[in-house]
């Protein structure tokens, strides 16, 4: 399968105390385990991203557990308060154990 | 007293067995397209698993969903919980369920006070026209719930 490609949209700068919207997207088929192979009739095994975590300077701010009912190329948007400059780290964990990560810098003025 | 408690336990166990058997039957039927679906009882059981014996109250949740979803493969959903999001009083988590999907669980979203706003959006799959249920857990232990119906033109779970 093609490698999952994460994308995030985080403002580069923010005022202290400002509530920011963060948007994330990752390319992934999110195979639900419900579909059948049309030729053989066998079930296609489940392979989804089951956990998404966003941490800021090493501290978890937001996380989500996903089930097969999340669409392919899962999108997630949420909010966070700008307290200090630092790095956001986004982590997606696959059923097969692979972990996809992406980081983004934020400067607080 | 004891006797009545025991009989209540038994009936609860039986109810669980019924739900479990229903789940197994549903799992067995997945080979038939669209035969498998969770139902309202399974959603209630899933909610109970997550929040225990608390009774959810209505209100404080805004669920944004399309009334009609043309494509059940990707239905935008946005959920917002009315909460001050301070260290003392914040929304801990929102759980999303779909009552007629093959599996009722959709997602669990965990907030922290740093979020500033208990709002999140994602995209979900819906197999057919059904209710989407959101359950919010607050830091003080209270639980809120909201429900919205989505009409689905083309189902999104393969088949």
PDB file of C-alpha atoms in Angstrom:
ATOM      1  CA  UNK A   1       0.000   0.000   0.000  1.00  0.00           C
ATOM      2  CA  UNK A   2       1.094   3.476  -0.667  1.00  0.00           C
ATOM      3  CA  UNK A   3       2.755   5.108   2.274  1.00  0.00           C
ATOM      4  CA  UNK A   4       0.417   7.143   4.428  1.00  0.00           C
ATOM      5  CA  UNK A   5       1.085  10.828   3.864  1.00  0.00           C
ATOM      6  CA  UNK A   6       0.099  13.100   6.742  1.00  0.00           C
ATOM      7  CA  UNK A   7      -0.767  16.749   6.274  1.00  0.00           C
ATOM      8  CA  UNK A   8      -1.470  19.307   8.968  1.00  0.00           C
ATOM      9  CA  UNK A   9      -2.558  22.912   8.924  1.00  0.00           C
ATOM     10  CA  UNK A  10      -1.389  24.915  11.930  1.00  0.00           C
ATOM     11  CA  UNK A  11      -1.000  28.712  12.070  1.00  0.00           C
ATOM     12  CA  UNK A  12       2.711  29.724  12.182  1.00  0.00           C
ATOM     13  CA  UNK A  13       2.218  32.500  14.707  1.00  0.00           C
ATOM     14  CA  UNK A  14      -0.416  33.276  17.310  1.00  0.00           C
ATOM     15  CA  UNK A  15      -1.145  35.656  20.127  1.00  0.00           C
ATOM     16  CA  UNK A  16      -0.888  34.299  23.676  1.00  0.00           C
ATOM     17  CA  UNK A  17      -4.186  32.851  24.806  1.00  0.00           C
ATOM     18  CA  UNK A  18      -5.616  32.655  21.299  1.00  0.00           C
ATOM     19  CA  UNK A  19      -7.681  29.560  20.481  1.00  0.00           C
ATOM     20  CA  UNK A  20      -6.368  28.043  17.247  1.00  0.00           C
ATOM     21  CA  UNK A  21      -7.989  25.627  14.871  1.00  0.00           C
ATOM     22  CA  UNK A  22      -5.812  22.740  13.738  1.00  0.00           C
ATOM     23  CA  UNK A  23      -6.727  20.647  10.727  1.00  0.00           C
ATOM     24  CA  UNK A  24      -5.160  17.300   9.960  1.00  0.00           C
ATOM     25  CA  UNK A  25      -5.478  14.836   7.128  1.00  0.00           C
ATOM     26  CA  UNK A  26      -3.677  11.602   6.348  1.00  0.00           C
ATOM     27  CA  UNK A  27      -3.889   9.429   3.269  1.00  0.00           C
ATOM     28  CA  UNK A  28      -5.006   5.964   4.350  1.00  0.00           C
ATOM     29  CA  UNK A  29      -7.512   3.484   2.957  1.00  0.00           C
ATOM     30  CA  UNK A  30      -9.062   2.750   6.363  1.00  0.00           C
ATOM     31  CA  UNK A  31     -10.033  -0.764   5.260  1.00  0.00           C
ATOM     32  CA  UNK A  32     -13.063  -1.467   7.429  1.00  0.00           C
ATOM     33  CA  UNK A  33     -12.900  -5.269   7.499  1.00  0.00           C
ATOM     34  CA  UNK A  34     -16.494  -5.379   6.239  1.00  0.00           C
ATOM     35  CA  UNK A  35     -15.773  -5.352   2.529  1.00  0.00           C
ATOM     36  CA  UNK A  36     -15.452  -8.479   0.416  1.00  0.00           C
ATOM     37  CA  UNK A  37     -13.052  -9.209  -2.398  1.00  0.00           C
ATOM     38  CA  UNK A  38     -15.350  -9.212  -5.449  1.00  0.00           C
ATOM     39  CA  UNK A  39     -13.540 -12.129  -7.151  1.00  0.00           C
ATOM     40  CA  UNK A  40     -12.956 -14.563  -4.308  1.00  0.00           C
ATOM     41  CA  UNK A  41     -15.719 -13.504  -1.942  1.00  0.00           C
ATOM     42  CA  UNK A  42     -13.251 -13.417   0.933  1.00  0.00           C
ATOM     43  CA  UNK A  43     -13.382 -10.664   3.464  1.00  0.00           C
ATOM     44  CA  UNK A  44     -10.682  -8.036   3.124  1.00  0.00           C
ATOM     45  CA  UNK A  45      -8.965  -7.860   6.514  1.00  0.00           C
ATOM     46  CA  UNK A  46      -9.366  -4.750   8.621  1.00  0.00           C
ATOM     47  CA  UNK A  47      -6.548  -2.221   8.471  1.00  0.00           C
ATOM     48  CA  UNK A  48      -7.288   1.187   9.889  1.00  0.00           C
ATOM     49  CA  UNK A  49      -5.602   3.919  11.869  1.00  0.00           C
ATOM     50  CA  UNK A  50      -7.026   3.380  15.321  1.00  0.00           C
ATOM     51  CA  UNK A  51      -5.414   6.200  17.283  1.00  0.00           C
ATOM     52  CA  UNK A  52      -4.631   9.836  16.607  1.00  0.00           C
ATOM     53  CA  UNK A  53      -2.737  11.950  19.133  1.00  0.00           C
ATOM     54  CA  UNK A  54      -1.677  15.572  19.097  1.00  0.00           C
ATOM     55  CA  UNK A  55       0.935  16.630  21.649  1.00  0.00           C
ATOM     56  CA  UNK A  56       2.416  20.074  22.239  1.00  0.00           C
ATOM     57  CA  UNK A  57       5.951  20.237  23.687  1.00  0.00           C
ATOM     58  CA  UNK A  58       5.597  16.624  24.738  1.00  0.00           C
ATOM     59  CA  UNK A  59       2.253  17.059  26.533  1.00  0.00           C
ATOM     60  CA  UNK A  60      -0.875  15.521  25.057  1.00  0.00           C
ATOM     61  CA  UNK A  61      -3.491  18.103  24.051  1.00  0.00           C
ATOM     62  CA  UNK A  62      -5.961  16.090  22.039  1.00  0.00           C
ATOM     63  CA  UNK A  63      -6.476  12.494  21.029  1.00  0.00           C
ATOM     64  CA  UNK A  64      -9.046  10.392  19.238  1.00  0.00           C
ATOM     65  CA  UNK A  65      -9.764   6.670  18.972  1.00  0.00           C
ATOM     66  CA  UNK A  66     -11.018   5.740  15.567  1.00  0.00           C
ATOM     67  CA  UNK A  67     -13.187   2.794  14.586  1.00  0.00           C
ATOM     68  CA  UNK A  68     -13.815   1.386  11.103  1.00  0.00           C
ATOM     69  CA  UNK A  69     -16.671   3.879  10.601  1.00  0.00           C
ATOM     70  CA  UNK A  70     -14.156   6.682  10.002  1.00  0.00           C
ATOM     71  CA  UNK A  71     -13.852   7.525   6.307  1.00  0.00           C
ATOM     72  CA  UNK A  72     -10.834   6.791   4.133  1.00  0.00           C
ATOM     73  CA  UNK A  73      -8.173   9.513   4.280  1.00  0.00           C
ATOM     74  CA  UNK A  74      -9.276  10.468   7.778  1.00  0.00           C
ATOM     75  CA  UNK A  75      -9.690  14.145   8.489  1.00  0.00           C
ATOM     76  CA  UNK A  76      -9.701  15.606  11.975  1.00  0.00           C
ATOM     77  CA  UNK A  77      -9.966  19.183  13.085  1.00  0.00           C
ATOM     78  CA  UNK A  78      -9.880  20.478  16.639  1.00  0.00           C
ATOM     79  CA  UNK A  79      -8.831  23.467  18.740  1.00  0.00           C
ATOM     80  CA  UNK A  80      -6.026  24.341  21.101  1.00  0.00           C
ATOM     81  CA  UNK A  81      -5.006  27.373  23.134  1.00  0.00           C
ATOM     82  CA  UNK A  82      -1.686  29.066  22.307  1.00  0.00           C
ATOM     83  CA  UNK A  83       0.269  29.300  25.551  1.00  0.00           C
ATOM     84  CA  UNK A  84       3.935  29.345  24.474  1.00  0.00           C
ATOM     85  CA  UNK A  85       6.106  28.798  21.424  1.00  0.00           C
ATOM     86  CA  UNK A  86       6.884  25.199  20.697  1.00  0.00           C
ATOM     87  CA  UNK A  87       6.295  22.160  18.546  1.00  0.00           C
ATOM     88  CA  UNK A  88       3.166  20.214  17.833  1.00  0.00           C
ATOM     89  CA  UNK A  89       3.671  16.520  17.275  1.00  0.00           C
ATOM     90  CA  UNK A  90       0.961  14.559  15.514  1.00  0.00           C
ATOM     91  CA  UNK A  91       0.934  10.774  15.699  1.00  0.00           C
ATOM     92  CA  UNK A  92      -1.247   8.289  13.861  1.00  0.00           C
ATOM     93  CA  UNK A  93      -1.089   4.627  14.882  1.00  0.00           C
ATOM     94  CA  UNK A  94      -2.014   1.910  12.414  1.00  0.00           C
ATOM     95  CA  UNK A  95      -3.583  -1.483  13.203  1.00  0.00           C
ATOM     96  CA  UNK A  96      -0.356  -3.150  11.995  1.00  0.00           C
ATOM     97  CA  UNK A  97       1.669  -1.146  14.490  1.00  0.00           C
ATOM     98  CA  UNK A  98       3.170   1.380  12.098  1.00  0.00           C
ATOM     99  CA  UNK A  99       3.254   4.936  13.355  1.00  0.00           C
ATOM    100  CA  UNK A 100       3.038   7.994  11.134  1.00  0.00           C
ATOM    101  CA  UNK A 101       4.203  11.311  12.540  1.00  0.00           C
ATOM    102  CA  UNK A 102       4.308  14.952  11.533  1.00  0.00           C
ATOM    103  CA  UNK A 103       5.459  18.024  13.416  1.00  0.00           C
ATOM    104  CA  UNK A 104       4.616  21.703  13.167  1.00  0.00           C
ATOM    105  CA  UNK A 105       6.151  24.761  14.829  1.00  0.00           C
ATOM    106  CA  UNK A 106       4.174  27.501  16.527  1.00  0.00           C
ATOM    107  CA  UNK A 107       5.554  30.883  17.558  1.00  0.00           C
ATOM    108  CA  UNK A 108       3.619  32.751  20.222  1.00  0.00           C
ATOM    109  CA  UNK A 109       4.141  36.493  20.211  1.00  0.00           C
TER     110      UNK A 109
ATOM    111  CA  UNK B   1     -34.244  -8.265  49.291  1.00  0.00           C
ATOM    112  CA  UNK B   2     -31.421 -10.587  48.414  1.00  0.00           C
ATOM    113  CA  UNK B   3     -33.722 -12.699  46.330  1.00  0.00           C
ATOM    114  CA  UNK B   4     -35.004  -9.781  44.314  1.00  0.00           C
ATOM    115  CA  UNK B   5     -31.469  -8.540  43.754  1.00  0.00           C
ATOM    116  CA  UNK B   6     -30.458 -11.935  42.447  1.00  0.00           C
ATOM    117  CA  UNK B   7     -33.361 -12.115  40.053  1.00  0.00           C
ATOM    118  CA  UNK B   8     -32.515  -8.674  38.783  1.00  0.00           C
ATOM    119  CA  UNK B   9     -28.928  -9.737  38.201  1.00  0.00           C
ATOM    120  CA  UNK B  10     -30.077 -12.775  36.326  1.00  0.00           C
ATOM    121  CA  UNK B  11     -32.350 -10.795  34.083  1.00  0.00           C
ATOM    122  CA  UNK B  12     -29.521  -8.394  33.369  1.00  0.00           C
ATOM    123  CA  UNK B  13     -27.261 -11.297  32.535  1.00  0.00           C
ATOM    124  CA  UNK B  14     -29.881 -12.746  30.265  1.00  0.00           C
ATOM    125  CA  UNK B  15     -30.255  -9.401  28.579  1.00  0.00           C
ATOM    126  CA  UNK B  16     -26.505  -9.330  28.031  1.00  0.00           C
ATOM    127  CA  UNK B  17     -26.584 -12.830  26.626  1.00  0.00           C
ATOM    128  CA  UNK B  18     -29.306 -11.789  24.216  1.00  0.00           C
ATOM    129  CA  UNK B  19     -27.271  -8.782  23.130  1.00  0.00           C
ATOM    130  CA  UNK B  20     -24.164 -10.954  22.813  1.00  0.00           C
ATOM    131  CA  UNK B  21     -25.976 -13.548  20.757  1.00  0.00           C
ATOM    132  CA  UNK B  22     -27.345 -10.780  18.570  1.00  0.00           C
ATOM    133  CA  UNK B  23     -23.798  -9.558  18.058  1.00  0.00           C
ATOM    134  CA  UNK B  24     -22.604 -13.026  17.097  1.00  0.00           C
ATOM    135  CA  UNK B  25     -25.501 -13.490  14.726  1.00  0.00           C
ATOM    136  CA  UNK B  26     -24.695 -10.127  13.185  1.00  0.00           C
ATOM    137  CA  UNK B  27     -21.042 -11.126  12.841  1.00  0.00           C
ATOM    138  CA  UNK B  28     -22.062 -14.370  11.165  1.00  0.00           C
ATOM    139  CA  UNK B  29     -24.321 -12.564   8.768  1.00  0.00           C
ATOM    140  CA  UNK B  30     -21.709 -10.124   7.498  1.00  0.00           C
ATOM    141  CA  UNK B  31     -21.229 -12.409   4.503  1.00  0.00           C
ATOM    142  CA  UNK B  32     -24.642 -11.346   3.286  1.00  0.00           C
ATOM    143  CA  UNK B  33     -24.397  -7.797   2.064  1.00  0.00           C
ATOM    144  CA  UNK B  34     -26.131  -5.280   4.335  1.00  0.00           C
ATOM    145  CA  UNK B  35     -27.591  -7.965   6.554  1.00  0.00           C
ATOM    146  CA  UNK B  36     -25.356  -7.000   9.431  1.00  0.00           C
ATOM    147  CA  UNK B  37     -26.187  -3.919  11.387  1.00  0.00           C
ATOM    148  CA  UNK B  38     -26.023  -2.798  14.938  1.00  0.00           C
ATOM    149  CA  UNK B  39     -29.185  -1.468  16.470  1.00  0.00           C
ATOM    150  CA  UNK B  40     -30.275   0.920  19.160  1.00  0.00           C
ATOM    151  CA  UNK B  41     -29.764  -1.753  21.851  1.00  0.00           C
ATOM    152  CA  UNK B  42     -26.184  -2.347  20.751  1.00  0.00           C
ATOM    153  CA  UNK B  43     -25.551   1.397  20.886  1.00  0.00           C
ATOM    154  CA  UNK B  44     -26.980   1.513  24.412  1.00  0.00           C
ATOM    155  CA  UNK B  45     -24.726  -1.388  25.393  1.00  0.00           C
ATOM    156  CA  UNK B  46     -21.687   0.316  23.877  1.00  0.00           C
ATOM    157  CA  UNK B  47     -22.520   3.544  25.721  1.00  0.00           C
ATOM    158  CA  UNK B  48     -22.932   1.618  28.958  1.00  0.00           C
ATOM    159  CA  UNK B  49     -19.530   0.009  28.421  1.00  0.00           C
ATOM    160  CA  UNK B  50     -17.912   3.417  28.200  1.00  0.00           C
ATOM    161  CA  UNK B  51     -19.666   5.445  30.853  1.00  0.00           C
ATOM    162  CA  UNK B  52     -20.888   2.807  33.281  1.00  0.00           C
ATOM    163  CA  UNK B  53     -24.222   3.142  34.998  1.00  0.00           C
ATOM    164  CA  UNK B  54     -24.648   6.907  34.591  1.00  0.00           C
ATOM    165  CA  UNK B  55     -27.760   8.232  32.941  1.00  0.00           C
ATOM    166  CA  UNK B  56     -27.019  10.675  30.144  1.00  0.00           C
ATOM    167  CA  UNK B  57     -28.910  13.971  30.150  1.00  0.00           C
ATOM    168  CA  UNK B  58     -29.998  15.850  27.046  1.00  0.00           C
ATOM    169  CA  UNK B  59     -28.376  19.111  26.029  1.00  0.00           C
ATOM    170  CA  UNK B  60     -25.026  20.953  25.893  1.00  0.00           C
ATOM    171  CA  UNK B  61     -24.008  19.168  22.672  1.00  0.00           C
ATOM    172  CA  UNK B  62     -24.310  20.646  19.193  1.00  0.00           C
ATOM    173  CA  UNK B  63     -24.112  18.019  16.473  1.00  0.00           C
ATOM    174  CA  UNK B  64     -23.593  19.341  12.980  1.00  0.00           C
ATOM    175  CA  UNK B  65     -24.473  16.780  10.337  1.00  0.00           C
ATOM    176  CA  UNK B  66     -26.025  17.025   6.912  1.00  0.00           C
ATOM    177  CA  UNK B  67     -29.740  16.133   6.861  1.00  0.00           C
ATOM    178  CA  UNK B  68     -29.201  14.194   3.661  1.00  0.00           C
ATOM    179  CA  UNK B  69     -25.863  12.597   2.853  1.00  0.00           C
ATOM    180  CA  UNK B  70     -25.564  11.652  -0.799  1.00  0.00           C
ATOM    181  CA  UNK B  71     -22.477   9.567  -0.221  1.00  0.00           C
ATOM    182  CA  UNK B  72     -22.365   7.458   2.915  1.00  0.00           C
ATOM    183  CA  UNK B  73     -18.629   6.909   2.487  1.00  0.00           C
ATOM    184  CA  UNK B  74     -17.753  10.334   3.705  1.00  0.00           C
ATOM    185  CA  UNK B  75     -20.231  12.210   5.851  1.00  0.00           C
ATOM    186  CA  UNK B  76     -18.879  15.349   7.526  1.00  0.00           C
ATOM    187  CA  UNK B  77     -19.627  15.538  11.218  1.00  0.00           C
ATOM    188  CA  UNK B  78     -18.863  18.296  13.656  1.00  0.00           C
ATOM    189  CA  UNK B  79     -19.536  18.118  17.362  1.00  0.00           C
ATOM    190  CA  UNK B  80     -19.297  20.932  19.892  1.00  0.00           C
ATOM    191  CA  UNK B  81     -19.862  20.684  23.628  1.00  0.00           C
ATOM    192  CA  UNK B  82     -20.835  23.757  25.601  1.00  0.00           C
ATOM    193  CA  UNK B  83     -18.126  23.843  28.277  1.00  0.00           C
ATOM    194  CA  UNK B  84     -15.859  26.560  29.750  1.00  0.00           C
ATOM    195  CA  UNK B  85     -12.818  24.236  29.240  1.00  0.00           C
ATOM    196  CA  UNK B  86     -10.971  25.269  32.401  1.00  0.00           C
ATOM    197  CA  UNK B  87      -8.886  22.961  34.620  1.00  0.00           C
ATOM    198  CA  UNK B  88     -11.848  22.696  37.005  1.00  0.00           C
ATOM    199  CA  UNK B  89     -14.618  22.224  34.494  1.00  0.00           C
ATOM    200  CA  UNK B  90     -14.003  20.766  31.075  1.00  0.00           C
ATOM    201  CA  UNK B  91     -15.330  18.207  28.643  1.00  0.00           C
ATOM    202  CA  UNK B  92     -13.231  15.057  28.889  1.00  0.00           C
ATOM    203  CA  UNK B  93     -14.461  13.096  25.927  1.00  0.00           C
ATOM    204  CA  UNK B  94     -17.103  12.768  23.247  1.00  0.00           C
ATOM    205  CA  UNK B  95     -18.048   9.353  21.917  1.00  0.00           C
ATOM    206  CA  UNK B  96     -19.822   8.999  18.585  1.00  0.00           C
ATOM    207  CA  UNK B  97     -22.061   6.117  17.575  1.00  0.00           C
ATOM    208  CA  UNK B  98     -24.105   5.182  14.514  1.00  0.00           C
ATOM    209  CA  UNK B  99     -26.989   2.853  15.337  1.00  0.00           C
ATOM    210  CA  UNK B 100     -27.389   1.063  11.978  1.00  0.00           C
ATOM    211  CA  UNK B 101     -23.767   0.618  10.973  1.00  0.00           C
ATOM    212  CA  UNK B 102     -22.315  -2.920  11.092  1.00  0.00           C
ATOM    213  CA  UNK B 103     -20.345  -1.737  14.133  1.00  0.00           C
ATOM    214  CA  UNK B 104     -21.929   1.012  16.222  1.00  0.00           C
ATOM    215  CA  UNK B 105     -18.701   2.681  17.389  1.00  0.00           C
ATOM    216  CA  UNK B 106     -17.508   5.563  15.266  1.00  0.00           C
ATOM    217  CA  UNK B 107     -14.934   7.453  17.318  1.00  0.00           C
ATOM    218  CA  UNK B 108     -13.970   8.596  20.782  1.00  0.00           C
ATOM    219  CA  UNK B 109     -12.553  12.092  20.984  1.00  0.00           C
ATOM    220  CA  UNK B 110     -10.551  13.056  24.063  1.00  0.00           C
ATOM    221  CA  UNK B 111     -10.162  16.715  24.999  1.00  0.00           C
ATOM    222  CA  UNK B 112      -7.935  18.403  27.561  1.00  0.00           C
ATOM    223  CA  UNK B 113      -8.431  21.848  29.163  1.00  0.00           C
ATOM    224  CA  UNK B 114      -5.713  23.199  26.808  1.00  0.00           C
ATOM    225  CA  UNK B 115      -8.052  22.720  23.853  1.00  0.00           C
ATOM    226  CA  UNK B 116      -9.890  25.935  24.748  1.00  0.00           C
ATOM    227  CA  UNK B 117     -12.960  24.778  22.883  1.00  0.00           C
ATOM    228  CA  UNK B 118     -14.571  21.341  22.977  1.00  0.00           C
ATOM    229  CA  UNK B 119     -15.145  21.179  19.273  1.00  0.00           C
ATOM    230  CA  UNK B 120     -13.926  18.701  16.672  1.00  0.00           C
ATOM    231  CA  UNK B 121     -14.781  17.671  13.136  1.00  0.00           C
ATOM    232  CA  UNK B 122     -14.142  14.547  11.138  1.00  0.00           C
ATOM    233  CA  UNK B 123     -15.689  12.465   8.366  1.00  0.00           C
ATOM    234  CA  UNK B 124     -17.491   9.197   8.909  1.00  0.00           C
ATOM    235  CA  UNK B 125     -19.059   6.283   7.064  1.00  0.00           C
ATOM    236  CA  UNK B 126     -22.774   5.568   7.291  1.00  0.00           C
ATOM    237  CA  UNK B 127     -24.211   2.337   5.920  1.00  0.00           C
ATOM    238  CA  UNK B 128     -27.772   3.639   5.589  1.00  0.00           C
ATOM    239  CA  UNK B 129     -30.244   6.202   6.889  1.00  0.00           C
ATOM    240  CA  UNK B 130     -29.855   6.228  10.662  1.00  0.00           C
ATOM    241  CA  UNK B 131     -29.315   8.146  13.865  1.00  0.00           C
ATOM    242  CA  UNK B 132     -25.919   9.408  14.929  1.00  0.00           C
ATOM    243  CA  UNK B 133     -25.549   9.590  18.704  1.00  0.00           C
ATOM    244  CA  UNK B 134     -23.004  11.686  20.591  1.00  0.00           C
ATOM    245  CA  UNK B 135     -22.246  11.141  24.275  1.00  0.00           C
ATOM    246  CA  UNK B 136     -20.161  13.729  26.152  1.00  0.00           C
ATOM    247  CA  UNK B 137     -18.340  13.014  29.399  1.00  0.00           C
ATOM    248  CA  UNK B 138     -17.621  16.070  31.550  1.00  0.00           C
ATOM    249  CA  UNK B 139     -14.859  16.393  34.142  1.00  0.00           C
ATOM    250  CA  UNK B 140     -17.416  16.563  36.976  1.00  0.00           C
ATOM    251  CA  UNK B 141     -18.760  13.142  35.987  1.00  0.00           C
ATOM    252  CA  UNK B 142     -21.961  14.275  34.325  1.00  0.00           C
ATOM    253  CA  UNK B 143     -22.879  12.809  30.965  1.00  0.00           C
ATOM    254  CA  UNK B 144     -24.796  14.451  28.134  1.00  0.00           C
ATOM    255  CA  UNK B 145     -26.165  13.049  24.926  1.00  0.00           C
ATOM    256  CA  UNK B 146     -27.502  14.262  21.597  1.00  0.00           C
ATOM    257  CA  UNK B 147     -28.859  12.554  18.518  1.00  0.00           C
ATOM    258  CA  UNK B 148     -29.300  13.513  14.871  1.00  0.00           C
ATOM    259  CA  UNK B 149     -30.782  11.636  11.955  1.00  0.00           C
ATOM    260  CA  UNK B 150     -28.978  11.480   8.636  1.00  0.00           C
ATOM    261  CA  UNK B 151     -30.643  10.256   5.458  1.00  0.00           C
ATOM    262  CA  UNK B 152     -28.145   8.354   3.346  1.00  0.00           C
ATOM    263  CA  UNK B 153     -28.620   7.949  -0.400  1.00  0.00           C
ATOM    264  CA  UNK B 154     -25.693   5.601  -1.114  1.00  0.00           C
ATOM    265  CA  UNK B 155     -24.418   3.471   1.754  1.00  0.00           C
ATOM    266  CA  UNK B 156     -20.787   3.578   2.720  1.00  0.00           C
ATOM    267  CA  UNK B 157     -19.722   0.214   4.075  1.00  0.00           C
ATOM    268  CA  UNK B 158     -19.087  -1.826   0.964  1.00  0.00           C
ATOM    269  CA  UNK B 159     -21.196  -4.939   0.646  1.00  0.00           C
TER     270      UNK B 159
END
